[in-house]
Short mmCIF file of C-alpha atoms and ligand atoms in Angstrom, two decimals:
data_model
loop_
_atom_site.label_atom_id
_atom_site.label_comp_id
_atom_site.label_asym_id
_atom_site.label_seq_id
_atom_site.Cartn_x
_atom_site.Cartn_y
_atom_site.Cartn_z
CA UNK A 1 25.33 5.59 -12.88
CA UNK A 2 24.48 4.44 -9.32
CA UNK A 3 21.50 2.18 -8.77
CA UNK A 4 18.98 2.54 -5.93
CA UNK A 5 19.38 -0.28 -3.42
CA UNK A 6 16.94 -0.95 -0.57
CA UNK A 7 19.26 -1.07 2.45
CA UNK A 8 16.70 -1.09 5.28
CA UNK A 9 13.01 -1.82 5.89
CA UNK A 10 10.55 -1.22 8.72
CA UNK A 11 6.85 -1.26 9.52
CA UNK A 12 4.32 -0.31 12.13
CA UNK A 13 0.72 -1.42 12.62
CA UNK A 14 -1.72 -0.34 15.35
CA UNK A 15 -2.11 -2.63 18.37
CA UNK A 16 -5.89 -2.92 18.09
CA UNK A 17 -6.90 -6.13 16.28
CA UNK A 18 -10.35 -6.12 14.64
CA UNK A 19 -11.49 -9.63 13.71
CA UNK A 20 -14.11 -10.55 11.11
CA UNK A 21 -16.34 -11.53 14.01
CA UNK A 22 -15.93 -8.03 15.52
CA UNK A 23 -17.28 -6.50 12.28
CA UNK A 24 -20.58 -8.35 12.66
CA UNK A 25 -21.44 -5.97 15.52
CA UNK A 26 -21.70 -3.09 12.99
CA UNK A 27 -22.85 -4.67 9.73
CA UNK A 28 -24.53 -7.69 8.22
CA UNK A 29 -21.51 -9.84 7.35
CA UNK A 30 -19.78 -13.04 8.49
CA UNK A 31 -16.32 -14.46 9.03
CA UNK A 32 -17.15 -17.08 6.40
CA UNK A 33 -18.05 -14.50 3.69
CA UNK A 34 -15.00 -12.35 4.35
CA UNK A 35 -12.57 -15.29 4.55
CA UNK A 36 -13.89 -16.95 1.39
CA UNK A 37 -14.02 -13.75 -0.71
CA UNK A 38 -10.82 -12.07 0.49
CA UNK A 39 -8.66 -14.33 2.70
CA UNK A 40 -8.76 -11.66 5.42
CA UNK A 41 -9.18 -12.87 9.01
CA UNK A 42 -8.34 -9.68 10.90
CA UNK A 43 -6.98 -6.16 10.41
CA UNK A 44 -5.46 -3.45 12.61
CA UNK A 45 -7.46 -0.27 13.20
CA UNK A 46 -6.25 2.66 15.26
CA UNK A 47 -7.98 3.22 18.59
CA UNK A 48 -9.98 6.42 18.95
CA UNK A 49 -8.79 8.41 21.97
CA UNK A 50 -10.91 10.37 24.48
CA UNK A 51 -10.47 13.49 22.32
CA UNK A 52 -12.33 11.76 19.45
CA UNK A 53 -9.19 11.41 17.29
CA UNK A 54 -7.04 8.40 16.38
CA UNK A 55 -4.37 7.76 19.02
CA UNK A 56 -1.68 8.13 16.33
CA UNK A 57 -1.65 10.10 13.08
CA UNK A 58 -0.70 8.59 9.73
CA UNK A 59 2.58 10.52 9.86
CA UNK A 60 3.31 9.19 13.35
CA UNK A 61 2.79 5.61 12.14
CA UNK A 62 5.00 6.41 9.14
CA UNK A 63 7.70 7.84 11.41
CA UNK A 64 7.72 4.68 13.54
CA UNK A 65 8.10 2.53 10.42
CA UNK A 66 10.82 4.90 9.17
CA UNK A 67 12.81 4.76 12.43
CA UNK A 68 12.83 0.95 12.19
CA UNK A 69 14.01 1.12 8.56
CA UNK A 70 16.72 3.67 9.42
CA UNK A 71 18.02 1.48 12.25
CA UNK A 72 17.88 -1.58 9.99
CA UNK A 73 19.89 0.31 7.35
CA UNK A 74 22.50 1.35 9.93
CA UNK A 75 22.33 5.00 8.90
CA UNK A 76 21.50 8.21 10.77
CA UNK A 77 18.31 10.21 10.10
CA UNK A 78 20.57 13.07 8.98
CA UNK A 79 21.76 10.90 6.05
CA UNK A 80 18.30 11.12 4.45
CA UNK A 81 18.07 13.85 1.84
CA UNK A 82 14.64 13.07 0.37
CA UNK A 83 11.33 11.73 1.72
CA UNK A 84 8.71 10.21 -0.57
CA UNK A 85 5.44 9.54 1.26
CA UNK A 86 2.76 7.50 -0.51
CA UNK A 87 -0.78 7.68 0.87
CA UNK A 88 -4.34 8.18 -0.28
CA UNK A 89 -5.22 9.38 3.24
CA UNK A 90 -3.07 12.39 4.16
CA UNK A 91 -3.63 13.47 7.78
CA UNK A 92 -4.88 16.88 6.59
CA UNK A 93 -6.10 18.05 3.17
CA UNK A 94 -2.77 19.84 2.68
CA UNK A 95 0.17 19.75 3.23
CA UNK A 96 1.05 16.11 2.58
CA UNK A 97 2.41 13.73 5.20
CA UNK A 98 6.02 13.94 3.96
CA UNK A 99 6.63 17.24 5.72
CA UNK A 100 5.28 15.90 9.02
CA UNK A 101 7.84 13.07 8.72
CA UNK A 102 10.59 15.62 8.12
CA UNK A 103 9.65 17.25 11.42
CA UNK A 104 9.02 14.04 13.42
CA UNK A 105 12.41 12.60 12.41
CA UNK A 106 14.21 15.93 12.78
CA UNK A 107 15.62 15.73 9.25
CA UNK A 108 16.87 19.32 8.93
CA UNK A 109 14.98 20.39 5.78
CA UNK A 110 15.29 17.19 3.70
CA UNK A 111 13.09 17.33 0.57
CA UNK A 112 9.57 15.95 1.03
CA UNK A 113 7.20 14.79 -1.68
CA UNK A 114 3.82 13.09 -1.38
CA UNK A 115 2.52 10.61 -3.93
CA UNK A 116 -1.24 10.14 -4.41
CA UNK A 117 -1.34 6.86 -6.28
CA UNK A 118 -3.45 4.84 -3.86
CA UNK A 119 -2.61 1.11 -3.82
CA UNK A 120 0.17 1.68 -6.37
CA UNK A 121 1.79 4.48 -4.33
CA UNK A 122 4.80 2.54 -3.05
CA UNK A 123 5.64 1.16 -6.52
CA UNK A 124 5.51 4.70 -7.95
CA UNK A 125 7.50 5.97 -4.93
CA UNK A 126 10.26 3.42 -5.37
CA UNK A 127 10.47 4.22 -9.09
CA UNK A 128 10.71 7.94 -8.21
CA UNK A 129 13.43 7.26 -5.62
CA UNK A 130 15.39 5.29 -8.22
CA UNK A 131 15.04 8.18 -10.67
CA UNK A 132 16.12 10.78 -8.08
CA UNK A 133 19.18 8.69 -7.21
CA UNK A 134 20.17 7.98 -10.81
CA UNK A 135 19.79 11.66 -11.69
CA UNK A 136 21.96 12.69 -8.73
CA UNK A 137 19.14 14.67 -7.09
CA UNK A 138 19.32 12.54 -3.92
CA UNK A 139 21.61 9.91 -2.44
CA UNK A 140 19.47 8.46 0.36
CA UNK A 141 15.69 8.42 0.02
CA UNK A 142 13.14 7.37 2.61
CA UNK A 143 10.12 5.83 0.85
CA UNK A 144 7.07 5.38 3.08
CA UNK A 145 3.64 3.94 2.38
CA UNK A 146 1.13 4.60 5.16
CA UNK A 147 -2.64 4.69 5.58
CA UNK A 148 -5.38 5.35 8.07
CA UNK A 149 -8.31 3.66 6.36
CA UNK A 150 -10.49 2.88 9.36
CA UNK A 151 -11.81 6.41 9.92
CA UNK A 152 -13.13 6.68 6.33
CA UNK A 153 -15.06 3.42 6.20
CA UNK A 154 -18.85 3.17 6.23
CA UNK A 155 -19.33 0.63 9.02
CA UNK A 156 -23.02 0.11 8.25
CA UNK A 157 -24.25 -2.70 5.98
CA UNK A 158 -24.34 -0.14 3.12
CA UNK A 159 -20.53 0.04 3.22
CA UNK A 160 -19.71 -3.59 3.99
CA UNK A 161 -18.18 -4.48 0.60
CA UNK A 162 -15.39 -1.95 1.26
CA UNK A 163 -15.29 -1.87 5.06
CA UNK A 164 -14.28 -5.49 5.55
CA UNK A 165 -11.24 -5.19 3.27
CA UNK A 166 -9.19 -2.33 4.70
CA UNK A 167 -6.72 -1.85 7.55
CA UNK A 168 -4.36 0.78 8.98
CA UNK A 169 -0.56 0.63 8.98
CA UNK A 170 2.70 1.94 7.56
CA UNK A 171 5.84 0.52 5.99
CA UNK A 172 9.13 2.17 5.04
CA UNK A 173 12.25 1.50 3.01
CA UNK A 174 15.60 3.29 3.01
CA UNK A 175 16.79 3.50 -0.58
CA UNK A 176 20.41 4.49 -1.16
CA UNK A 177 22.77 4.95 -4.11
CA UNK A 178 24.82 1.78 -4.59
CA UNK A 179 27.75 1.03 -6.87
CA UNK A 180 27.53 -2.70 -6.15
CA UNK A 181 27.22 -4.32 -9.58
CA UNK A 182 23.74 -5.69 -10.25
CA UNK A 183 22.22 -4.61 -6.92
CA UNK A 184 19.17 -2.38 -6.55
CA UNK A 185 16.13 -1.43 -8.62
CA UNK A 186 16.76 -2.96 -12.05
CA UNK A 187 13.57 -1.75 -13.75
CA UNK A 188 10.19 -0.15 -13.05
CA UNK A 189 7.00 0.13 -15.10
CA UNK A 190 4.17 2.56 -14.31
CA UNK A 191 0.69 2.81 -15.87
CA UNK A 192 -2.69 4.47 -15.45
CA UNK A 193 -6.10 4.44 -17.11
CA UNK A 194 -8.17 7.40 -15.92
CA UNK A 195 -11.40 6.33 -17.58
CA UNK A 196 -11.87 4.12 -14.52
CA UNK A 197 -11.10 6.90 -12.02
CA UNK A 198 -14.61 6.95 -10.55
CA UNK A 199 -14.92 3.17 -10.23
CA UNK A 200 -12.75 3.11 -7.08
CA UNK A 201 -12.77 6.42 -5.24
CA UNK A 202 -13.51 8.58 -2.26
CA UNK A 203 -15.27 11.73 -3.55
CA UNK A 204 -15.58 14.21 -0.68
CA UNK A 205 -14.25 16.68 0.34
CA UNK A 206 -14.01 18.09 -3.21
CA UNK A 207 -12.19 21.25 -4.26
CA UNK A 208 -14.90 21.99 -6.86
CA UNK A 209 -17.58 22.34 -4.16
CA UNK A 210 -17.73 25.66 -2.27
CA UNK A 211 -17.12 24.68 1.36
CA UNK A 212 -15.74 21.35 0.05
CA UNK A 213 -18.48 19.17 1.64
CA UNK A 214 -22.20 19.66 2.30
CA UNK A 215 -24.73 17.97 4.62
CA UNK A 216 -26.19 16.29 1.49
CA UNK A 217 -22.82 14.81 0.60
CA UNK A 218 -22.47 13.46 4.12
CA UNK A 219 -26.00 12.00 4.01
CA UNK A 220 -25.18 10.31 0.67
CA UNK A 221 -21.99 8.85 2.18
CA UNK A 222 -19.68 10.61 -0.27
CA UNK A 223 -17.01 10.81 2.43
CA UNK A 224 -16.70 7.00 2.37
CA UNK A 225 -14.74 5.04 -0.26
CA UNK A 226 -16.76 3.23 -2.94
CA UNK A 227 -15.91 0.78 -5.72
CA UNK A 228 -17.18 -1.51 -8.40
CA UNK A 229 -15.67 -4.60 -6.75
CA UNK A 230 -15.97 -7.11 -9.58
CA UNK A 231 -14.63 -4.60 -12.16
CA UNK A 232 -11.62 -3.90 -9.92
CA UNK A 233 -11.11 -7.61 -9.36
CA UNK A 234 -11.01 -8.45 -13.10
CA UNK A 235 -8.76 -5.54 -14.07
CA UNK A 236 -6.44 -6.18 -11.14
CA UNK A 237 -5.56 -9.76 -12.12
CA UNK A 238 -4.93 -8.81 -15.76
CA UNK A 239 -2.84 -5.72 -14.97
CA UNK A 240 -0.81 -7.44 -12.23
CA UNK A 241 0.24 -10.16 -14.72
CA UNK A 242 0.96 -7.67 -17.54
CA UNK A 243 3.11 -5.50 -15.26
CA UNK A 244 5.12 -8.49 -14.01
CA UNK A 245 5.81 -9.64 -17.59
CA UNK A 246 6.72 -6.10 -18.66
CA UNK A 247 9.10 -5.36 -15.77
CA UNK A 248 10.85 -8.72 -16.20
CA UNK A 249 11.37 -8.09 -19.90
CA UNK A 250 12.62 -4.54 -19.24
CA UNK A 251 15.07 -5.82 -16.60
CA UNK A 252 16.27 -8.73 -18.74
CA UNK A 253 14.97 -11.43 -16.38
CA UNK A 254 12.58 -14.37 -16.64
CA UNK A 255 9.83 -15.48 -14.26
CA UNK A 256 11.95 -18.52 -13.32
CA UNK A 257 14.64 -16.17 -11.96
CA UNK A 258 12.26 -14.58 -9.41
CA UNK A 259 12.88 -15.56 -5.78
CA UNK A 260 9.92 -13.68 -4.32
CA UNK A 261 6.87 -11.90 -5.71
CA UNK A 262 5.57 -9.25 -3.31
CA UNK A 263 2.17 -8.22 -4.65
CA UNK A 264 -0.02 -5.45 -3.25
CA UNK A 265 -2.23 -7.21 -0.72
CA UNK A 266 -5.70 -6.49 -2.15
CA UNK A 267 -7.38 -9.85 -1.90
CA UNK A 268 -5.99 -13.37 -1.40
CA UNK A 269 -7.94 -14.57 -4.44
CA UNK A 270 -6.22 -11.93 -6.60
CA UNK A 271 -2.81 -12.92 -5.16
CA UNK A 272 -3.41 -16.62 -5.81
CA UNK A 273 -4.76 -16.05 -9.32
CA UNK A 274 -1.72 -13.94 -10.23
CA UNK A 275 0.75 -16.45 -8.72
CA UNK A 276 -0.85 -19.32 -10.58
CA UNK A 277 -1.13 -17.45 -13.93
CA UNK A 278 2.55 -16.53 -13.66
CA UNK A 279 3.43 -20.18 -12.86
CA UNK A 280 4.98 -19.30 -9.50
CA UNK A 281 5.03 -21.81 -6.64
CA UNK A 282 2.95 -20.57 -3.65
CA UNK A 283 6.09 -20.19 -1.47
CA UNK A 284 7.43 -17.63 -3.96
CA UNK A 285 4.38 -15.39 -3.52
CA UNK A 286 4.26 -13.34 -0.31
CA UNK A 287 0.97 -12.92 1.52
CA UNK A 288 0.09 -11.41 4.89
CA UNK A 289 -3.42 -10.18 4.04
CA UNK A 290 -5.00 -12.56 6.59
CA UNK A 291 -3.47 -10.46 9.43
CA UNK A 292 -3.65 -6.90 8.12
CA UNK A 293 -6.24 -6.69 5.32
CA UNK A 294 -5.60 -4.18 2.55
CA UNK A 295 -3.55 -1.23 3.83
CA UNK A 296 -3.31 0.25 0.29
CA UNK A 297 0.03 2.10 -0.13
CA UNK A 298 1.41 0.37 2.97
CA UNK A 299 0.91 -3.27 1.92
CA UNK A 300 4.14 -3.66 -0.09
CA UNK A 301 6.58 -1.98 2.34
CA UNK A 302 5.00 -3.86 5.29
CA UNK A 303 5.31 -7.10 3.29
CA UNK A 304 8.96 -6.38 2.37
CA UNK A 305 9.81 -5.69 6.02
CA UNK A 306 8.12 -8.91 7.17
CA UNK A 307 9.66 -10.98 4.36
CA UNK A 308 13.14 -9.82 5.42
CA UNK A 309 12.48 -10.67 9.07
CA UNK A 310 11.04 -14.09 8.16
CA UNK A 311 14.20 -14.87 6.17
CA UNK A 312 12.24 -15.11 2.91
CA UNK A 313 14.02 -12.10 1.40
CA UNK A 314 17.82 -12.07 1.49
CA UNK A 315 20.75 -10.32 -0.17
CA UNK A 316 21.06 -11.36 -3.81
CA UNK A 317 17.40 -12.37 -4.18
CA UNK A 318 15.47 -11.20 -7.23
CA UNK A 319 12.20 -9.60 -6.10
CA UNK A 320 9.21 -8.26 -8.03
CA UNK A 321 6.87 -5.79 -6.34
CA UNK A 322 3.62 -5.22 -8.21
CA UNK A 323 0.46 -3.24 -7.51
CA UNK A 324 -2.88 -2.20 -8.97
CA UNK A 325 -5.42 0.21 -7.55
CA UNK A 326 -7.58 3.28 -7.74
CA UNK A 327 -7.02 5.44 -10.82
CA UNK A 328 -6.83 2.85 -12.20
CA UNK A 329 -3.07 2.84 -11.68
CA UNK A 330 -0.70 -0.09 -11.76
CA UNK A 331 3.00 -0.84 -11.97
CA UNK A 332 5.90 -3.02 -10.88
CA UNK A 333 9.53 -2.86 -9.73
CA UNK A 334 12.23 -5.48 -10.37
CA UNK A 335 14.78 -5.41 -7.54
CA UNK A 336 18.01 -7.28 -6.86
CA UNK A 337 18.00 -7.29 -3.02
N1 ACO B 401 -20.48 -9.47 3.86
C1 ACO B 401 -21.49 -10.19 3.35
N2 ACO B 401 -21.99 -9.98 2.12
C2 ACO B 401 -21.45 -9.02 1.37
C3 ACO B 401 -20.39 -8.24 1.84
C4 ACO B 401 -19.91 -8.49 3.14
N3 ACO B 401 -18.90 -7.78 3.68
N4 ACO B 401 -20.05 -7.36 0.89
C5 ACO B 401 -20.84 -7.58 -0.16
N5 ACO B 401 -21.70 -8.58 0.13
C6 ACO B 401 -22.75 -9.13 -0.71
C7 ACO B 401 -23.17 -8.17 -1.78
O1 ACO B 401 -24.18 -7.32 -1.31
C8 ACO B 401 -23.67 -9.09 -2.87
O2 ACO B 401 -24.96 -9.51 -2.50
P1 ACO B 401 -26.09 -9.82 -3.63
O3 ACO B 401 -25.53 -10.92 -4.46
O4 ACO B 401 -27.29 -10.20 -2.84
O5 ACO B 401 -26.23 -8.53 -4.39
C9 ACO B 401 -22.76 -10.29 -2.72
O6 ACO B 401 -22.22 -10.25 -1.41
C10 ACO B 401 -21.62 -10.25 -3.73
O7 ACO B 401 -21.01 -11.47 -3.64
P2 ACO B 401 -19.97 -11.93 -4.73
O8 ACO B 401 -20.40 -11.54 -6.10
O9 ACO B 401 -19.72 -13.39 -4.51
O10 ACO B 401 -18.71 -11.09 -4.32
P3 ACO B 401 -17.34 -11.15 -5.03
O11 ACO B 401 -16.88 -12.56 -5.19
O12 ACO B 401 -17.37 -10.27 -6.23
O13 ACO B 401 -16.40 -10.48 -3.96
C11 ACO B 401 -15.18 -8.49 -3.42
C12 ACO B 401 -16.56 -9.14 -3.63
C13 ACO B 401 -14.47 -9.24 -2.29
C14 ACO B 401 -15.37 -7.06 -3.03
C15 ACO B 401 -14.40 -8.63 -4.73
O14 ACO B 401 -15.14 -8.11 -5.80
C16 ACO B 401 -13.06 -7.95 -4.66
O15 ACO B 401 -12.19 -8.30 -3.88
N6 ACO B 401 -12.83 -6.95 -5.54
C17 ACO B 401 -11.57 -6.23 -5.55
C18 ACO B 401 -11.71 -5.13 -4.62
C19 ACO B 401 -10.45 -4.59 -4.08
O16 ACO B 401 -9.46 -5.24 -3.88
N7 ACO B 401 -10.54 -3.32 -3.76
C20 ACO B 401 -9.54 -2.72 -2.98
C21 ACO B 401 -8.97 -1.50 -3.54
S1 ACO B 401 -8.20 -1.78 -5.03
C22 ACO B 401 -7.05 -2.83 -4.81
O17 ACO B 401 -6.51 -2.92 -3.74
C23 ACO B 401 -6.65 -3.63 -5.97
#
């Protein structure tokens, strides 16, 4: 049975840099608070054009990341037979962003599937790509994680706990069937616990509301994301560690074999707590949250693309990707690069 190997990576982030200092113009916050609590120094937010819309769509950012990954893989767009697009922020309510990618890349009717698993979207997407390849449904899968967070955030002091954490961006991986012994996705684990669904969410627009959104909902800020930050924080550290242990056991590896841990970039304190609980040296734990903040489904593919270009991720390395987020959902992939 072929395994799914990641043969190319790419990413794209908006040009506009928003520093912690910039945020103080909108809300009562400080560089010191944000840096201490999250490790974030700046994030990228899309510019708003004269027509009142972002200068790029989520799908356009995803397509730019995908083109870079396709070139890196040395394949042609026509080789892709399946798109898996992970986002919690589709450009429109429906259809999902995958079909826009099909059109933007000119893929000639490749399959397109969207995954709504928030911060865990890329981990679920990679597991799905592996399954599609092993089952013979697809041979070359484009897995994208992309988000426009900036337009949903409450930039007043009411929304500061969330607003300071998130950024925009997209990352992509080309995943292809490989017969090379030992290469590719060795194991994946996926979990959810829906009793916490409302503890990290964006409620409106809602299908159960005639008209989907009302002036009252807007006044209450239901179109902004909300969370119980300390609850998320505690669950995240525990579930990250459990998922790493579980995926290593499933793949027949030990923590000492891991060359690089690429965790979802939620908060530098979460990343450091997980690295230290797992007994990993800091250089084995990838972090770029200081530059980009939390780009939810995009953090892991952006991190993989940067790790490759920084020479920290090379052929033969054993990599663990792990994520936790809204749902709650969490999971991990064990990959021989
Ligand atoms: N600037 C200044 N003060 C703030 C800000 C801000 N941006 N946001 C909140 N505060 C205030 C609060 O109002 C509160 O004030 P009070 O004590 O007077 O009520 C106080 O700061 C809270 O401070 P702490 O308890 O020290 O905050 P904590 O250490 O819990 O950090 C944080 C908060 C950063 C949100 C943390 O809980 C966290 O990172 N949680 C995980 C959230 C997360 O990652 N969510 C992303 C989606 S899920 C995921 O990616 C895993």
